[in-house]
Amino acid sequence: AGGGQRVVQGGCAILAGVSAPARILPERYDPAPVESKWQGVWERERAFHAEPLARDGEPPVLPERPKAYVLEMLPYPSGEIHIGHVKNYTMGDVVAHFRRRSGAAVFHPMGYDAFGLPAENAAISTGEPPAQVIAENIARIREQMRRLGFSVDWETEIATSDPEYYRWTQWIFLRLLERGLAERREAAVNWCPVDQTVLANEQVIDGRCERCGSEVELRQLTQWFFRITEYAQRLLDDMDELIDWPERVLTQQRNWIGRSEGARVIFRVQDGEEEIPVFTTRPDTLFGATFFVMAPEHPLVGRLVEGRPEEAAVRAYMAAAARESAAERGDAERAKTGVFTGRYVVNPVNREPLPLWVADYVLMDYGTGAIMAVPGHDERDLAFARAHGLPVRRVIAAEGTAPDAPLEEAEPGEGRLVNSEFLDGMEVDDAKRAVSAWLEERGLGEATVGYRLRDWLISRQRYWGAPIPVIHCPEHGVVPVPDDQLPVLLPPVDDYAPKGRSPLAARPEFVETTCPVCGGPARRETDTMDTFVDSSWYFLRYTAPHLASAPFGREVVDYWLPVDQYIGGIEHAILHLLYARFVVKVLHDAGLLEANEPFARLFTQGMIYRDGAKMSKSRGNVVAPDEYVERYGADTLRLYVLFMGPAADDAEWSDRGVEGMRRFLDRLWRLVGGLDPGPPVERPSFESLEGDEVALALVRKAEATVAKVTADIAERFSFHTAISAIQELVNLGTKGVSEGTIETDRAREALRYAAQTAASLLFPFAPHVASELWEALGGEGLWREPWPVADPAFLERDTVTVVVQVNGKLRERLEVPAGLPERELAARARDLPRVVQAAGGREIVREVVVPDRLVNLVLG
RNA sequence: GCCGGAGUGGCGGAACUGGUAGACGCGGAGGACUUAAACUCCUCCGCCCGAGAGGGCAUCCGGGUUCGAGUCCCGGCUCCGGCACCA
């Protein structure tokens, strides 16, 4: 379409002669100019900036409007964004736009999880410094996101590797240190031999490094831990009350925390003073204990065997256990090995001496590192007893089983206690309570709870992270860096390749310092923090991105938190999502924050596959977002990633599907482009459309679509059905045009109204093209246009289709006025020829009538 | 083994409170437009029988509840995710 056609609009139709009619849009939909135009408009108008933010020396003004903090998990700037990010950020954008137009103050920030191994490894491979690599990647990612048109508030953008940010990561570390929740101690820890650093338990998957996949070793090292185990119960309890999360994520966290109820029972070493407590979930089987086992790492083992004939064998066993990998150690199928120590412990309930063994099937970091072995009722203990010729005793007998019946396998659970003195005859649960009470009265134990969760190991022997802000003084031990000396800046180094100790240790000018307490010479801690520490509080910092006096402002953070809708990948179910909950609870307990939970609602998206496989560069099946933006436009891509299927499910990529989505936008573009110029129309009243079936059908469909799309976004997170509803509306409009049924003025107005509605509803998904269409239809600023509300008059029908069944089988459909009385409905149904035929003369014994829906005639 | 989720056309999926199974899209078949093609538009497509009218069978399998079940209950199968030598 040429520019000359605009003349027609100016009333010079005569001069323009018989040339093409006025067009409100170019003939063809070309996304590129449309998208850059609207991106420019939104940027100039600061359309998506939200207040309040915390600023130094400026008290915040809190809005009266309801707030909505909409957040997606921030990306790692280790390369470009991939198609999974597009899906993630588009979902967030839909919610943000929807809430904004529904009247909420919407906070929708973005940042970069910029510290950590991915960025550092990228730097190592390119030879550039990590800071430079991530700066380049951030610039590229930011540009990609802009081209996708996300309604992000770029004024609050942060990167966790920025000193302005990690200063406060260090500050938070110090608050944990103050509260006794950060602790340096020796423990058997996971060591990745390729990445040359320790890992948290959460970062070991099936005995392998979460990042590089290599088999993890166990090493005895002194490391920094966050005592997340102190919060195990609260992390569990608050799941039920405070947060609305997908069941599978909650289940994963529950499994990970692994609560089990049981008892602590104290065993005394025979001929010695040592007391060795055990944790058991089956204190009722205490009389069935026939031996006792300690983990090879148990600190008491050395002392117990010292100077004894068994010492050499035990020490050899301990050394062998220390060489095992995490996977070997965890393998339940392996033969049960162990050595006898020559010592005995005394069973507190019956004074029976039990031989004390050391075996690697007992783990040091669960329970107490020692167990009472009950081979009659525990599979592992039975395997060990059989391998080493130890006795097996029955203490639980199922109904009809003799107390001395032999045990073929470890029998758990149901039955009554036998061979157990004062417990005999009790049910298992009663016996548990009875024995716990008995032990407690005598100071020999008590009922207690065990957790599988381990403390969070946060130190890393790698360069690209926030330095742990403490100083080691020969006089004063571990001394925190004073708050006013933060940040402890990450020094530039030449060689940050992993060597098994922090590269910071090779910089004397970094390491050598003075003790803040005594001023004497001291050494800085050289380990850096796990990146999951950085990302455990970033959503707080967004509310105060440049605040210099504090990590966040109390009033502002209390206004925005908790995040109303958080969206991200399921892979963080027990990493980031658990850590962030923990850190927020700690800050809450420290009185720094009102919120007790960071994320009120969570949505976890599915993965996108291609050719039946996970996308990867090596497979060559990666979908590059930029190429699709180039070819089809950002709006098409955004729509397609949400249309693929339920947002929570995995989905298979299809280029044909993308083309189909583009065809839909082309169709809508042509529909709107064929309309006349003019101002937007109001919704016609229901009465005014009486008698005009075409007009009525269009407005009805428009209103039904409003209701459907609103519910799908707000209540169901069902974006693919919302999009298909808009497609139905558009299809009805294009069908009317192609069939030539839009003949009356009322019908033309209704079509225009339907097109406006389609553009309005499409906006959260495809904001550029929707804005352009809206403008073409005479509207302006669709991003601030109130979200439509359906008129209920159009949702009610005056005629309805009633289904007629005979014996539950569909036989006929009946078009009747809505609200027809039951008797009338049944009478009409009975007389239908097909019903009569189906009945075949048999008597109707029952009529089930659901008004406006169905009649079911039951034959005798 | 324990915990959680899921099984619907050729494919992705829809059916939200037990009431028309298959919306929307992909794919396929036929047609219109075109010199031709692309684009676009129209019609049809769960399976089986039937020329048709119509009928039968269909939501993983087997039972059950109900006038009526993809949806609820019981039993089983398969797949996916988490935990697992955790005492």
XYZ file of C-alpha atoms in Angstrom, chain A residues 32-515:
484
model
C 10.057 -5.877 12.302
C 8.966 -2.221 11.995
C 5.949 -2.823 14.224
C 8.050 -4.340 16.965
C 10.802 -1.736 16.982
C 8.205 1.043 16.902
C 6.425 -0.124 20.034
C 9.594 -1.053 21.871
C 10.688 2.539 21.307
C 7.381 3.919 22.553
C 7.426 1.875 25.757
C 11.001 2.829 26.479
C 10.405 6.550 25.940
C 7.309 6.504 28.109
C 8.923 4.389 30.856
C 5.780 2.343 30.454
C 6.852 -0.496 32.709
C 8.665 1.297 35.480
C 7.196 0.837 38.917
C 7.625 2.639 42.177
C 8.447 2.540 45.015
C 12.130 1.754 44.997
C 14.342 2.356 48.016
C 16.757 5.257 47.480
C 19.251 6.864 49.831
C 17.855 9.877 51.648
C 14.432 9.663 50.004
C 11.520 8.302 51.991
C 9.416 6.075 49.742
C 5.834 6.857 48.760
C 3.796 3.679 48.915
C 0.968 3.429 46.381
C -2.586 2.751 47.464
C -3.144 0.353 44.582
C -2.787 -3.388 45.084
C 0.691 -4.580 44.164
C 1.859 -7.497 42.104
C 5.476 -8.613 42.153
C 5.894 -10.788 39.075
C 9.246 -12.466 38.767
C 10.983 -15.004 36.602
C 14.182 -16.742 37.607
C 17.089 -14.642 36.473
C 19.367 -15.955 33.715
C 23.010 -16.986 33.915
C 24.919 -14.774 31.488
C 27.048 -17.689 30.311
C 25.973 -17.294 26.683
C 22.790 -16.215 24.958
C 19.291 -16.922 26.140
C 17.717 -20.051 24.744
C 14.173 -20.929 23.845
C 13.380 -22.119 27.384
C 14.111 -18.610 28.622
C 11.775 -17.216 25.976
C 8.994 -19.408 27.324
C 9.788 -18.505 30.926
C 9.938 -14.754 30.351
C 6.928 -14.711 28.060
C 4.815 -16.362 30.748
C 5.961 -13.789 33.268
C 5.286 -11.042 30.791
C 1.737 -12.239 30.189
C 1.064 -12.195 33.927
C 2.740 -8.790 34.335
C 0.751 -7.185 31.517
C -2.454 -8.764 32.726
C -1.993 -7.572 36.294
C -0.917 -4.109 35.153
C -3.982 -3.657 32.984
C -6.114 -5.080 35.789
C -5.102 -2.134 37.923
C -2.200 -3.425 40.017
C 1.119 -1.717 40.629
C 3.293 -4.303 38.903
C 6.931 -4.835 39.689
C 8.614 -6.849 36.958
C 12.403 -6.636 37.236
C 15.260 -8.502 35.589
C 18.865 -9.254 36.424
C 21.730 -11.651 35.935
C 23.103 -14.434 38.089
C 26.564 -13.486 36.978
C 28.957 -15.179 39.391
C 29.824 -18.842 39.216
C 31.266 -21.643 37.207
C 29.438 -21.189 33.882
C 30.759 -17.662 33.443
C 34.168 -18.591 34.779
C 34.490 -21.638 32.549
C 33.423 -19.540 29.558
C 36.168 -17.091 30.480
C 38.739 -19.843 30.782
C 37.884 -21.189 27.347
C 38.011 -17.780 25.630
C 40.954 -16.461 27.626
C 39.103 -13.279 28.523
C 38.613 -12.173 32.137
C 35.266 -13.338 33.589
C 34.111 -9.768 34.185
C 34.531 -8.999 30.510
C 32.856 -12.209 29.373
C 29.807 -11.608 31.491
C 29.607 -7.926 30.500
C 29.495 -8.972 26.855
C 26.964 -11.712 27.502
C 24.756 -9.402 29.548
C 24.738 -6.856 26.747
C 23.729 -9.555 24.295
C 21.032 -11.022 26.539
C 19.594 -7.608 27.330
C 19.337 -6.901 23.605
C 17.658 -10.261 22.995
C 15.120 -9.568 25.709
C 14.408 -6.105 24.382
C 13.755 -7.535 20.953
C 11.276 -9.940 22.503
C 9.468 -6.958 23.956
C 9.324 -8.064 27.588
C 7.721 -5.465 29.840
C 10.664 -5.459 32.182
C 11.572 -2.509 34.362
C 15.125 -2.068 33.098
C 15.796 0.669 35.627
C 16.152 -1.947 38.341
C 18.490 -4.275 36.441
C 21.182 -5.892 38.599
C 24.081 -8.309 38.206
C 25.127 -10.393 41.191
C 28.821 -10.041 40.315
C 28.664 -6.270 40.635
C 30.509 -5.060 43.802
C 27.480 -2.878 44.505
C 25.522 -6.158 44.769
C 27.951 -8.610 46.321
C 28.843 -6.144 49.021
C 25.424 -7.009 50.407
C 25.798 -10.728 49.768
C 28.816 -10.456 52.069
C 26.814 -8.369 54.518
C 24.148 -11.083 54.650
C 26.876 -13.685 55.231
C 27.990 -11.659 58.249
C 24.450 -11.574 59.608
C 24.360 -15.365 59.417
C 27.750 -15.505 61.116
C 26.474 -13.288 63.933
C 23.497 -15.524 64.421
C 25.614 -18.672 64.557
C 24.155 -19.840 61.259
C 27.410 -19.601 59.314
C 30.025 -21.966 60.615
C 33.449 -23.207 59.602
C 34.018 -26.854 60.390
C 35.651 -30.034 59.235
C 33.487 -32.613 57.552
C 33.470 -35.221 54.828
C 32.451 -33.097 51.862
C 31.753 -33.586 48.189
C 34.693 -32.745 45.961
C 34.453 -32.367 42.204
C 37.785 -33.423 40.699
C 37.144 -31.616 37.401
C 35.834 -28.308 38.707
C 38.363 -28.587 41.547
C 36.030 -27.367 44.220
C 33.731 -28.616 46.945
C 30.011 -28.832 46.251
C 26.863 -28.612 48.334
C 24.879 -31.791 48.785
C 22.171 -30.315 46.562
C 24.693 -30.018 43.738
C 25.492 -33.719 43.685
C 23.064 -35.709 41.520
C 23.431 -39.517 41.684
C 26.986 -39.141 42.945
C 27.932 -36.776 40.127
C 28.682 -33.081 39.861
C 25.567 -31.143 38.879
C 27.562 -28.916 36.553
C 30.105 -31.135 34.827
C 28.806 -34.655 35.471
C 32.032 -36.069 36.844
C 32.020 -38.506 39.738
C 32.237 -36.739 43.054
C 34.843 -37.713 45.673
C 34.491 -37.469 49.424
C 37.146 -35.448 51.190
C 37.661 -34.556 54.797
C 37.998 -30.755 54.666
C 37.355 -27.652 56.742
C 34.693 -25.616 55.010
C 32.037 -22.945 55.546
C 28.485 -24.112 56.065
C 25.152 -22.364 56.428
C 23.174 -24.211 59.064
C 20.021 -24.701 57.037
C 19.286 -27.813 59.119
C 18.299 -25.485 61.960
C 15.386 -24.442 59.743
C 14.369 -27.921 58.568
C 11.117 -28.017 60.501
C 10.073 -24.490 59.614
C 10.856 -25.087 55.963
C 8.546 -28.063 56.194
C 5.775 -26.435 58.226
C 5.506 -23.272 56.157
C 5.009 -25.265 52.980
C 1.518 -26.179 54.075
C 0.360 -22.759 55.190
C 2.187 -19.938 53.506
C 2.829 -20.894 49.934
C 0.863 -21.994 46.902
C 3.318 -24.133 44.942
C 3.011 -27.099 42.605
C 2.648 -30.348 44.472
C 5.637 -31.933 42.804
C 7.940 -29.147 43.977
C 6.646 -29.392 47.516
C 7.103 -33.155 47.354
C 10.662 -32.758 46.183
C 11.407 -30.407 49.053
C 9.730 -32.720 51.548
C 11.729 -35.663 50.240
C 14.895 -33.642 50.372
C 14.342 -32.473 53.931
C 13.437 -36.057 54.768
C 11.843 -35.798 58.174
C 11.563 -38.986 60.186
C 10.307 -39.465 63.695
C 12.148 -41.771 66.023
C 14.233 -41.790 69.139
C 17.712 -41.042 70.322
C 19.060 -43.930 72.386
C 22.284 -43.766 74.368
C 24.556 -46.804 74.430
C 27.464 -46.940 76.891
C 30.745 -48.564 75.919
C 31.531 -51.616 78.056
C 34.646 -51.156 80.189
C 34.774 -47.485 79.202
C 33.269 -44.092 79.851
C 32.177 -43.235 76.312
C 28.502 -42.842 75.524
C 27.447 -43.320 71.925
C 23.985 -42.097 70.996
C 22.136 -43.522 68.019
C 19.121 -42.310 66.069
C 16.494 -44.891 65.212
C 13.025 -44.710 63.690
C 12.265 -48.067 65.295
C 12.947 -47.771 69.019
C 10.321 -50.500 69.493
C 12.847 -53.021 68.145
C 15.490 -52.156 70.734
C 15.355 -55.677 72.228
C 16.123 -57.026 68.781
C 19.502 -55.305 68.599
C 22.236 -57.943 68.336
C 25.195 -55.781 67.351
C 26.217 -52.158 66.998
C 27.842 -50.349 64.078
C 29.755 -47.085 63.769
C 30.681 -45.184 60.616
C 34.419 -45.396 59.774
C 34.619 -41.592 60.105
C 33.126 -41.604 63.602
C 35.487 -39.534 65.774
C 35.347 -42.071 68.634
C 36.501 -45.073 66.646
C 40.219 -44.295 66.891
C 40.074 -43.943 70.656
C 38.085 -47.144 71.133
C 40.561 -49.340 69.306
C 43.741 -47.672 70.464
C 46.354 -50.204 71.600
C 44.106 -53.162 70.926
C 44.918 -56.131 68.723
C 42.132 -55.065 66.333
C 43.576 -51.581 65.860
C 45.570 -52.255 62.690
C 42.634 -53.924 60.937
C 40.223 -51.167 61.951
C 42.574 -48.413 60.833
C 43.117 -50.149 57.501
C 39.363 -50.332 57.047
C 38.948 -46.646 57.892
C 41.616 -45.732 55.347
C 39.962 -47.843 52.658
C 36.587 -46.232 53.357
C 38.133 -42.787 53.004
C 39.177 -43.591 49.448
C 35.673 -44.483 48.285
C 33.746 -42.223 45.932
C 30.360 -40.863 46.895
C 28.719 -43.254 44.422
C 30.492 -46.328 45.805
C 29.675 -45.347 49.315
C 26.010 -44.907 48.475
C 25.565 -48.171 46.597
C 23.073 -50.301 48.505
C 23.717 -53.317 46.291
C 27.308 -53.667 47.413
C 28.356 -56.452 49.789
C 28.288 -55.335 53.399
C 31.855 -55.021 54.622
C 33.039 -54.178 58.123
C 35.449 -55.016 60.928
C 34.943 -55.968 64.553
C 36.583 -53.540 67.002
C 36.930 -55.985 69.865
C 34.780 -53.658 71.947
C 31.171 -53.926 73.149
C 28.410 -51.492 73.969
C 25.618 -52.095 76.429
C 21.992 -52.145 75.338
C 20.285 -49.737 77.754
C 17.042 -51.712 77.960
C 18.455 -55.099 78.977
C 22.153 -54.538 79.774
C 23.059 -56.934 76.990
C 26.571 -56.430 75.581
C 26.534 -55.907 71.809
C 29.661 -56.357 69.669
C 30.806 -53.048 68.217
C 31.647 -53.083 64.509
C 32.828 -50.447 62.066
C 31.191 -50.583 58.643
C 30.887 -48.197 55.714
C 27.172 -48.785 55.275
C 26.715 -46.509 58.236
C 27.007 -42.862 57.194
C 28.635 -40.246 59.391
C 26.414 -37.375 58.304
C 23.004 -38.841 58.993
C 21.737 -39.344 62.513
C 24.678 -39.732 64.873
C 27.026 -41.806 62.716
C 26.269 -44.917 64.772
C 23.396 -47.381 64.714
C 21.946 -50.165 66.760
C 21.648 -53.096 64.372
C 18.379 -55.040 64.380
C 18.907 -57.697 61.721
C 15.536 -59.338 62.350
C 13.725 -56.250 61.142
C 16.126 -54.281 58.990
C 17.205 -55.465 55.580
C 20.667 -53.899 55.690
C 21.417 -55.110 59.198
C 20.299 -58.587 58.154
C 22.640 -58.562 55.156
C 25.469 -57.528 57.446
C 24.598 -60.153 60.063
C 24.539 -62.901 57.443
C 27.872 -61.764 55.985
C 29.568 -61.727 59.368
C 27.830 -64.545 61.262
C 25.995 -62.351 63.748
C 22.818 -63.481 65.521
C 19.315 -62.565 64.318
C 16.441 -62.147 66.764
C 12.707 -61.750 66.192
C 10.980 -59.051 68.234
C 7.884 -58.498 66.091
C 5.478 -61.273 65.136
C 2.580 -60.873 62.740
C -0.765 -62.411 63.679
C -0.391 -66.189 63.923
C 3.407 -66.163 63.868
C 5.211 -67.861 66.732
C 7.666 -65.713 68.730
C 10.445 -68.125 67.830
C 9.527 -68.484 64.135
C 12.649 -68.104 62.023
C 13.114 -64.951 59.937
C 13.679 -65.542 56.241
C 13.904 -61.852 55.547
C 13.878 -58.656 57.559
C 10.241 -58.271 58.524
C 9.126 -54.737 59.032
C 5.942 -53.175 60.253
C 2.790 -54.886 61.331
C 2.463 -57.121 64.334
C 2.934 -57.338 68.059
C 6.117 -57.180 70.069
C 7.692 -60.449 71.267
C 10.905 -61.295 73.123
C 10.890 -57.724 74.402
C 10.120 -57.945 78.142
C 7.852 -55.044 79.090
C 6.899 -54.354 75.467
C 5.621 -57.856 74.749
C 2.145 -57.911 73.249
C 2.102 -54.254 72.255
C 1.409 -52.934 68.770
C 4.369 -51.295 67.080
C 3.179 -47.706 67.590
C 2.391 -48.264 71.261
C 5.747 -49.919 71.772
C 7.541 -46.942 70.212
C 5.863 -44.593 72.640
C 6.381 -46.921 75.600
C 10.070 -47.467 75.042
C 10.720 -43.760 74.379
C 9.023 -42.900 77.679
C 10.943 -45.651 79.479
C 14.264 -44.325 78.137
C 13.425 -40.731 78.907
C 12.551 -41.508 82.542
C 15.978 -43.040 83.015
C 17.921 -40.452 81.033
C 18.895 -43.054 78.466
C 17.242 -41.414 75.480
C 14.163 -39.662 74.198
C 11.754 -39.366 71.290
C 13.269 -37.149 68.620
C 13.120 -36.240 64.956
C 15.771 -36.798 62.304
C 16.214 -34.994 59.007
C 17.919 -36.059 55.843
C 18.731 -32.440 54.994
C 22.421 -31.529 55.379
C 23.890 -28.161 56.127
C 24.524 -26.025 53.074
C 28.205 -26.046 52.160
C 28.805 -22.569 50.737
C 32.576 -22.219 50.289
C 34.102 -22.740 46.870
C 37.740 -22.979 45.855
C 37.084 -20.981 42.739
C 37.743 -17.435 41.608
C 34.504 -16.036 40.240
C 32.384 -15.532 43.328
C 31.874 -13.214 46.260
C 34.849 -13.474 48.657
C 33.844 -14.776 52.073
C 34.290 -11.680 54.259
C 36.311 -13.005 57.175
C 39.892 -12.700 58.367
C 41.903 -15.393 60.110
C 43.926 -13.966 62.977
C 46.480 -16.103 64.845
C 45.272 -14.426 68.056
C 41.560 -14.052 67.535
C 40.693 -16.843 65.161
C 37.943 -16.145 62.650
C 37.178 -12.420 62.684
C 34.395 -10.928 60.540
C 35.324 -8.094 58.220
C 33.594 -5.021 59.709
C 30.500 -3.913 57.774
C 32.052 -0.580 56.870
C 34.937 -2.327 55.138
C 32.639 -4.121 52.714
C 32.811 -5.058 49.957
C 35.844 -7.285 50.139
C 36.646 -6.770 46.476
C 37.493 -9.679 44.271
C 41.056 -8.915 43.160
C 42.022 -9.264 39.530
C 44.124 -12.382 38.957
C 46.019 -13.643 35.947
C 45.291 -17.293 36.403
C 41.906 -18.365 37.624
C 42.119 -21.923 36.339
C 40.963 -24.360 39.032
C 43.811 -25.803 41.075
C 42.070 -27.156 44.094
C 42.532 -24.042 46.130
C 41.143 -20.605 45.598
C 43.082 -18.513 43.046
C 42.756 -15.687 45.576
C 45.283 -17.497 47.755
C 47.939 -16.733 45.129
C 47.554 -12.958 45.625
C 49.629 -11.988 48.680
C 48.331 -8.405 48.578
C 44.820 -9.827 48.943
C 45.655 -12.457 51.526
C 47.903 -10.442 53.803
C 45.964 -8.053 55.952
C 45.562 -7.006 59.537
C 43.225 -8.275 62.204
